[in-house]
Amino acid sequence: MRLNDLDERIVHALAEDARRSFADIGQEVGLSAPAVKRRVDRLRADGAITGFTVRVDPAALGWETEGFIEIYCRRNTSPEAIHRGLSRYPEVASASTVTGEADALVQVFASDMRHFERVLERIAGEPFVERTKSVLVLSPLLRRYGSGAPR
Amino acid sequence: MRLNDLDERIVHALAEDARRSFADIGQEVGLSAPAVKRRVDRLRADGAITGFTVRVDPAALGWETEGFIEIYCRRNTSPEAIHRGLSRYPEVASASTVTGEADALVQVFASDMRHFERVLERIAGEPFVERTKSVLVLSPLLRRYGSGAPR
DNA sequence: TATGAAAACATCCAACG
DNA sequence: CGTTGGATGTTTTCATA
């Protein structure tokens, strides 16, 4: 799908502050509050906007330990099953199915090594998980668009 | 700083939908709306919450192809050198040094496979890079938090 | 099909207990 | 931290181009 100029400016405004009022955004882009809302509703319905989220500083939240867990699933595990299984963990920041040997790559934030280990063990114990392989982040070099989508 | 269980549940609720009302979140965590707002204000002031943003479908913005590149560096490559080398690529969304066999894990968004391949080749040709190993994202299952502050 | 005006409704937030 | 009430924001309805 293609965004027009007005939509792009609205998305840009929301990207900077997703809690700005529609009236406020409307003033910036030259529309009334209802007009902005209608466009945002349409963008959500079309799937261009998938949601609104909070930008957090992991360290400030006490999540000092970051790592990636590669998951090797049992045969015939659906992506939906993986999603269901992983979405219960608040420590999971992102997850994707990937090409290559592993089936999924999961990004995890934990308060410390003990916490990370505990999460790893619980995920490894999920019924759809055959085995895991994990790497710890030593130091984040770049976090341009974060773990989310780029703008 | 340390945040308690209540703060964490509030952040989690906002991560799922940053435009939910404070009253709504309050019901979930067992607090009144003003109490939730006070905590959110404090989390913002402390830098734990750095803002609110919109989650956009990368495809809608023309970023159809996502992948991770593991970088194996030459001996004696500093994290700073990796950072300098990678920060010139707008396609690089995040990068970290990691434990394990590879030295760094790099997240890349590209417009399509050809674009991704071009970026991969250019990164592989960097003087500090010995070899690379990459996986493509088949489908993103979960994308919970927005970006933290770049460090 | 998209917009603005207006009204009904919900939410926010500063002051107070 | 909860409650209150005036201010502000949201969302539906309706008329218009």
Short mmCIF file of C-alpha atoms (C1' of nucleotides) in Angstrom, two decimals:
data_model
loop_
_atom_site.label_atom_id
_atom_site.label_comp_id
_atom_site.label_asym_id
_atom_site.label_seq_id
_atom_site.Cartn_x
_atom_site.Cartn_y
_atom_site.Cartn_z
CA MET A 1 0.00 0.00 0.00
CA ARG A 2 1.02 3.57 -0.59
CA LEU A 3 0.74 6.47 1.83
CA ASN A 4 -0.05 9.90 0.53
CA ASP A 5 1.60 13.05 1.76
CA LEU A 6 -1.00 13.85 4.41
CA ASP A 7 -0.92 10.31 5.79
CA GLU A 8 2.85 10.43 5.95
CA ARG A 9 2.82 13.66 7.92
CA ILE A 10 0.28 12.22 10.34
CA VAL A 11 2.36 9.06 10.80
CA HIS A 12 5.42 11.22 11.31
CA ALA A 13 3.67 13.26 13.98
CA LEU A 14 2.52 10.11 15.75
CA ALA A 15 5.99 8.61 15.50
CA GLU A 16 7.34 11.56 17.46
CA ASP A 17 4.59 11.46 20.07
CA ALA A 18 1.89 8.83 19.80
CA ARG A 19 -0.15 10.45 22.56
CA ARG A 20 -0.56 13.81 20.88
CA SER A 21 -4.18 14.77 20.44
CA PHE A 22 -5.76 14.50 17.01
CA ALA A 23 -6.72 18.17 17.20
CA ASP A 24 -3.08 19.03 17.79
CA ILE A 25 -1.91 16.95 14.86
CA GLY A 26 -4.71 18.40 12.78
CA GLN A 27 -3.40 21.91 13.34
CA GLU A 28 0.03 20.81 12.16
CA VAL A 29 -1.16 19.16 8.98
CA GLY A 30 -4.11 21.43 8.30
CA LEU A 31 -7.03 19.16 9.13
CA SER A 32 -9.75 19.01 11.76
CA ALA A 33 -9.54 16.50 14.60
CA PRO A 34 -12.20 14.17 13.14
CA ALA A 35 -10.44 14.18 9.77
CA VAL A 36 -7.18 13.14 11.42
CA LYS A 37 -8.92 10.42 13.39
CA ARG A 38 -10.57 9.03 10.28
CA ARG A 39 -7.22 8.81 8.51
CA VAL A 40 -5.59 7.13 11.50
CA ASP A 41 -8.49 4.69 11.70
CA ARG A 42 -8.10 3.89 8.01
CA LEU A 43 -4.33 3.45 8.34
CA ARG A 44 -4.93 1.02 11.21
CA ALA A 45 -7.59 -0.87 9.27
CA ASP A 46 -5.26 -1.09 6.26
CA GLY A 47 -2.48 -2.43 8.45
CA ALA A 48 -0.09 0.44 7.75
CA ILE A 49 -0.25 1.40 11.43
CA THR A 50 -0.07 -1.74 13.55
CA GLY A 51 -0.29 -0.11 16.95
CA PHE A 52 1.03 2.42 19.40
CA THR A 53 3.82 1.66 21.78
CA VAL A 54 6.07 3.17 24.39
CA ARG A 55 9.72 3.95 23.84
CA VAL A 56 11.70 2.71 26.80
CA ASP A 57 15.28 2.90 27.92
CA PRO A 58 16.04 -0.72 28.85
CA ALA A 59 18.84 0.24 31.24
CA ALA A 60 16.68 2.77 33.07
CA LEU A 61 14.07 0.08 33.58
CA GLY A 62 16.67 -2.13 35.17
CA TRP A 63 16.89 -4.45 32.18
CA GLU A 64 20.63 -4.63 32.08
CA THR A 65 20.97 -7.95 30.32
CA GLU A 66 20.03 -8.39 26.69
CA GLY A 67 20.34 -11.49 24.57
CA PHE A 68 19.12 -13.28 21.50
CA ILE A 69 17.74 -16.82 21.63
CA GLU A 70 17.61 -18.95 18.51
CA ILE A 71 14.78 -21.45 18.77
CA TYR A 72 14.77 -24.80 17.00
CA CYS A 73 11.20 -26.07 16.95
CA ARG A 74 9.67 -29.49 16.69
CA ARG A 75 8.38 -30.39 13.26
CA ASN A 76 5.00 -28.98 12.33
CA THR A 77 5.12 -26.04 14.72
CA SER A 78 3.15 -23.13 13.28
CA PRO A 79 4.31 -19.53 13.58
CA GLU A 80 1.07 -18.88 15.45
CA ALA A 81 2.00 -21.47 18.07
CA ILE A 82 5.38 -19.82 18.54
CA HIS A 83 3.72 -16.44 18.85
CA ARG A 84 1.25 -17.72 21.42
CA GLY A 85 3.98 -19.38 23.40
CA LEU A 86 6.31 -16.40 23.47
CA SER A 87 3.84 -13.56 23.95
CA ARG A 88 3.31 -14.70 27.53
CA TYR A 89 6.85 -13.63 28.45
CA PRO A 90 7.15 -9.92 29.23
CA GLU A 91 10.93 -10.31 28.81
CA VAL A 92 10.50 -11.05 25.09
CA ALA A 93 10.93 -7.78 23.17
CA SER A 94 10.71 -9.16 19.67
CA ALA A 95 10.55 -12.45 17.83
CA SER A 96 10.63 -13.48 14.18
CA THR A 97 10.71 -16.66 12.19
CA VAL A 98 13.90 -16.79 10.16
CA THR A 99 15.68 -18.65 7.38
CA GLY A 100 18.66 -20.83 8.19
CA GLU A 101 19.08 -23.56 10.74
CA ALA A 102 17.03 -22.06 13.54
CA ASP A 103 13.29 -21.50 13.22
CA ALA A 104 12.92 -18.31 15.22
CA LEU A 105 15.07 -15.53 16.61
CA VAL A 106 13.94 -14.02 19.90
CA GLN A 107 15.20 -10.86 21.55
CA VAL A 108 15.06 -10.91 25.34
CA PHE A 109 15.65 -8.23 27.97
CA ALA A 110 16.25 -9.39 31.55
CA SER A 111 17.27 -7.70 34.74
CA ASP A 112 20.46 -9.70 35.08
CA MET A 113 22.15 -12.94 34.12
CA ARG A 114 20.20 -15.03 36.62
CA HIS A 115 16.96 -13.62 35.29
CA PHE A 116 18.04 -14.21 31.68
CA GLU A 117 18.97 -17.78 32.50
CA ARG A 118 15.60 -18.36 34.11
CA VAL A 119 13.77 -17.04 31.05
CA LEU A 120 15.96 -19.12 28.77
CA GLU A 121 15.19 -22.26 30.73
CA ARG A 122 11.47 -21.61 30.68
CA ILE A 123 11.45 -20.95 26.94
CA ALA A 124 13.58 -24.02 26.33
CA GLY A 125 10.95 -25.96 28.27
CA GLU A 126 8.08 -24.89 26.04
CA PRO A 127 6.46 -27.89 24.36
CA PHE A 128 7.14 -26.63 20.83
CA VAL A 129 10.83 -25.99 21.50
CA GLU A 130 13.30 -28.72 20.66
CA ARG A 131 16.51 -26.90 21.53
CA THR A 132 17.87 -23.37 21.78
CA LYS A 133 21.08 -21.53 21.16
CA SER A 134 21.63 -18.14 22.70
CA VAL A 135 24.02 -15.24 22.54
CA LEU A 136 24.34 -12.43 25.05
CA VAL A 137 24.70 -8.81 24.03
CA LEU A 138 28.01 -7.45 25.28
CA SER A 139 27.37 -3.85 24.34
CA PRO A 140 24.70 -2.25 22.20
CA LEU A 141 26.51 -0.27 19.51
CA LEU A 142 23.57 1.17 17.67
CA ARG A 143 19.85 1.30 18.31
CA ARG A 144 18.58 3.40 15.56
CA TYR A 145 15.02 2.30 15.18
CA GLY A 146 15.20 0.15 18.27
CA SER A 147 13.85 -3.32 18.14
CA GLY A 148 10.84 -2.06 16.31
CA ALA A 149 10.24 -1.06 12.75
CA PRO A 150 12.13 1.74 11.11
CA ARG A 151 10.42 4.93 10.11
CA MET B 1 16.88 3.00 39.58
CA ARG B 2 14.58 0.21 40.53
CA LEU B 3 10.98 -0.01 39.54
CA ASN B 4 8.39 -2.06 41.20
CA ASP B 5 5.88 -4.53 39.91
CA LEU B 6 3.21 -1.90 39.34
CA ASP B 7 5.47 0.26 37.17
CA GLU B 8 6.43 -2.74 35.12
CA ARG B 9 2.82 -3.68 34.50
CA ILE B 10 2.03 -0.10 33.47
CA VAL B 11 4.95 -0.05 31.02
CA HIS B 12 3.83 -3.40 29.68
CA ALA B 13 0.31 -2.13 29.16
CA LEU B 14 1.60 0.96 27.35
CA ALA B 15 3.89 -1.20 25.22
CA GLU B 16 0.86 -3.04 23.94
CA ASP B 17 -1.18 0.09 23.32
CA ALA B 18 0.30 3.47 24.11
CA ARG B 19 -3.00 5.23 23.52
CA ARG B 20 -4.96 3.30 26.12
CA SER B 21 -6.52 5.57 28.69
CA PHE B 22 -4.96 5.83 32.13
CA ALA B 23 -8.27 4.78 33.65
CA ASP B 24 -8.23 1.63 31.54
CA ILE B 25 -4.68 0.79 32.57
CA GLY B 26 -5.58 1.61 36.15
CA GLN B 27 -8.32 -0.98 36.15
CA GLU B 28 -5.89 -3.59 34.90
CA VAL B 29 -3.25 -2.88 37.52
CA GLY B 30 -5.59 -1.90 40.34
CA LEU B 31 -4.98 1.84 40.50
CA SER B 32 -6.94 5.00 39.84
CA ALA B 33 -6.34 6.96 36.65
CA PRO B 34 -4.48 9.83 38.33
CA ALA B 35 -2.24 7.35 40.14
CA VAL B 36 -1.30 5.77 36.82
CA LYS B 37 -0.60 9.17 35.30
CA ARG B 38 1.62 10.14 38.23
CA ARG B 39 3.67 6.98 37.75
CA VAL B 40 3.94 7.51 34.01
CA ASP B 41 5.03 11.11 34.59
CA ARG B 42 7.67 9.92 37.02
CA LEU B 43 8.89 7.23 34.62
CA ARG B 44 9.23 9.88 31.90
CA ALA B 45 11.06 12.24 34.23
CA ASP B 46 13.42 9.44 35.25
CA GLY B 47 14.15 8.63 31.63
CA ALA B 48 12.76 5.11 31.85
CA ILE B 49 10.06 6.05 29.34
CA THR B 50 11.58 8.15 26.59
CA GLY B 51 8.43 8.71 24.59
CA PHE B 52 5.47 7.25 22.77
CA THR B 53 5.58 6.17 19.18
CA VAL B 54 3.56 4.50 16.48
CA ARG B 55 4.30 1.02 15.24
CA VAL B 56 4.29 1.02 11.46
CA ASP B 57 4.24 -1.92 9.11
CA PRO B 58 7.66 -1.73 7.45
CA ALA B 59 6.13 -2.97 4.22
CA ALA B 60 3.83 0.06 4.11
CA LEU B 61 6.91 2.25 4.14
CA GLY B 62 8.63 0.20 1.48
CA TRP B 63 10.95 -1.76 3.81
CA GLU B 64 9.92 -5.25 2.78
CA THR B 65 13.04 -7.20 3.67
CA GLU B 66 14.48 -7.63 7.15
CA GLY B 67 17.47 -9.68 8.16
CA PHE B 68 20.19 -10.22 10.74
CA ILE B 69 23.86 -10.29 9.82
CA GLU B 70 26.39 -11.92 12.10
CA ILE B 71 29.77 -10.28 11.68
CA TYR B 72 33.06 -12.08 12.30
CA CYS B 73 35.76 -9.47 12.71
CA ARG B 74 39.49 -9.48 12.25
CA ARG B 75 41.50 -9.74 15.42
CA ASN B 76 41.92 -6.56 17.41
CA THR B 77 38.83 -4.83 16.05
CA SER B 78 37.42 -2.46 18.65
CA PRO B 79 33.68 -2.03 19.24
CA GLU B 80 34.18 1.62 18.34
CA ALA B 81 35.54 0.67 14.94
CA ILE B 82 32.51 -1.54 14.31
CA HIS B 83 30.22 1.26 15.37
CA ARG B 84 31.94 3.76 13.10
CA GLY B 85 31.83 1.34 10.21
CA LEU B 86 28.16 0.45 10.57
CA SER B 87 26.66 3.80 11.48
CA ARG B 88 27.18 4.98 7.90
CA TYR B 89 24.51 2.54 6.69
CA PRO B 90 20.97 3.88 7.00
CA GLU B 91 19.74 0.31 6.51
CA VAL B 92 21.27 -0.76 9.83
CA ALA B 93 18.58 -0.58 12.48
CA SER B 94 20.59 -1.94 15.38
CA ALA B 95 23.92 -3.54 16.13
CA SER B 96 25.49 -5.11 19.20
CA THR B 97 28.64 -6.94 20.08
CA VAL B 98 27.74 -10.41 21.30
CA THR B 99 29.11 -13.51 22.96
CA GLY B 100 29.57 -16.70 20.96
CA GLU B 101 31.29 -17.31 17.70
CA ALA B 102 30.33 -14.09 15.93
CA ASP B 103 31.54 -10.71 17.14
CA ALA B 104 28.53 -8.60 16.31
CA LEU B 105 24.86 -9.01 15.42
CA VAL B 106 23.40 -6.45 13.04
CA GLN B 107 19.74 -5.90 12.23
CA VAL B 108 19.10 -4.61 8.71
CA PHE B 109 15.98 -3.33 6.94
CA ALA B 110 16.06 -3.13 3.16
CA SER B 111 13.54 -2.39 0.47
CA ASP B 112 13.85 -5.83 -1.14
CA MET B 113 16.16 -8.80 -1.55
CA ARG B 114 18.39 -7.07 -4.08
CA HIS B 115 18.79 -4.13 -1.73
CA PHE B 116 19.52 -6.43 1.20
CA GLU B 117 22.11 -8.29 -0.82
CA ARG B 118 23.80 -5.04 -1.81
CA VAL B 119 24.00 -3.93 1.83
CA LEU B 120 25.31 -7.34 2.86
CA GLU B 121 28.04 -7.21 0.24
CA ARG B 122 29.10 -3.73 1.23
CA ILE B 123 29.24 -4.66 4.92
CA ALA B 124 31.14 -7.84 4.12
CA GLY B 125 33.63 -5.69 2.26
CA GLU B 126 34.37 -3.45 5.25
CA PRO B 127 38.05 -3.68 6.24
CA PHE B 128 37.31 -4.90 9.76
CA VAL B 129 34.99 -7.69 8.59
CA GLU B 130 36.44 -11.13 8.04
CA ARG B 131 33.27 -12.97 7.13
CA THR B 132 29.53 -12.78 7.67
CA LYS B 133 26.62 -15.09 8.16
CA SER B 134 23.10 -13.84 7.65
CA VAL B 135 19.54 -14.93 8.22
CA LEU B 136 16.46 -13.40 6.67
CA VAL B 137 13.31 -12.71 8.63
CA LEU B 138 10.42 -14.75 7.29
CA SER B 139 7.72 -13.17 9.41
CA PRO B 140 7.89 -10.90 12.43
CA LEU B 141 5.89 -12.55 15.22
CA LEU B 142 6.24 -9.99 17.97
CA ARG B 143 7.55 -6.43 18.18
CA ARG B 144 6.88 -5.14 21.58
CA TYR B 145 8.89 -2.08 22.59
CA GLY B 146 9.97 0.95 20.67
CA SER B 147 13.56 1.96 20.59
CA GLY B 148 15.49 3.01 23.61
CA ALA B 149 17.86 5.91 23.56
CA PRO B 150 20.80 5.38 21.24
CA ARG B 151 23.95 4.91 23.24
"C1'" DT C 1 -15.12 10.02 -1.06
"C1'" DA C 2 -13.51 13.29 2.08
"C1'" DT C 3 -14.30 17.19 4.88
"C1'" DG C 4 -15.82 20.44 8.94
"C1'" DA C 5 -19.16 21.73 12.66
"C1'" DA C 6 -21.35 20.48 16.54
"C1'" DA C 7 -23.04 17.61 20.24
"C1'" DA C 8 -22.58 13.77 23.31
"C1'" DC C 9 -19.41 11.33 25.60
"C1'" DA C 10 -15.01 10.08 27.73
"C1'" DT C 11 -10.69 11.37 29.56
"C1'" DC C 12 -7.38 14.20 31.75
"C1'" DC C 13 -5.36 16.59 35.52
"C1'" DA C 14 -4.69 19.98 39.42
"C1'" DA C 15 -6.38 20.68 43.89
"C1'" DC C 16 -7.80 18.64 48.06
"C1'" DG C 17 -8.37 15.23 51.73
"C1'" DC D 1 -3.12 7.21 46.91
"C1'" DG D 2 -8.24 8.24 45.84
"C1'" DT D 3 -11.89 11.61 44.84
"C1'" DT D 4 -13.69 15.68 42.75
"C1'" DG D 5 -14.92 18.96 39.04
"C1'" DG D 6 -13.65 22.13 35.39
"C1'" DA D 7 -10.97 21.79 31.21
"C1'" DT D 8 -9.63 19.16 27.37
"C1'" DG D 9 -9.88 15.42 24.04
"C1'" DT D 10 -12.52 11.91 21.47
"C1'" DT D 11 -16.00 10.11 18.56
"C1'" DT D 12 -20.44 10.03 16.40
"C1'" DT D 13 -23.82 12.32 13.63
"C1'" DC D 14 -24.99 15.26 10.07
"C1'" DA D 15 -24.67 18.53 6.26
"C1'" DT D 16 -21.71 19.97 2.41
"C1'" DA D 17 -18.72 19.90 -1.57
#
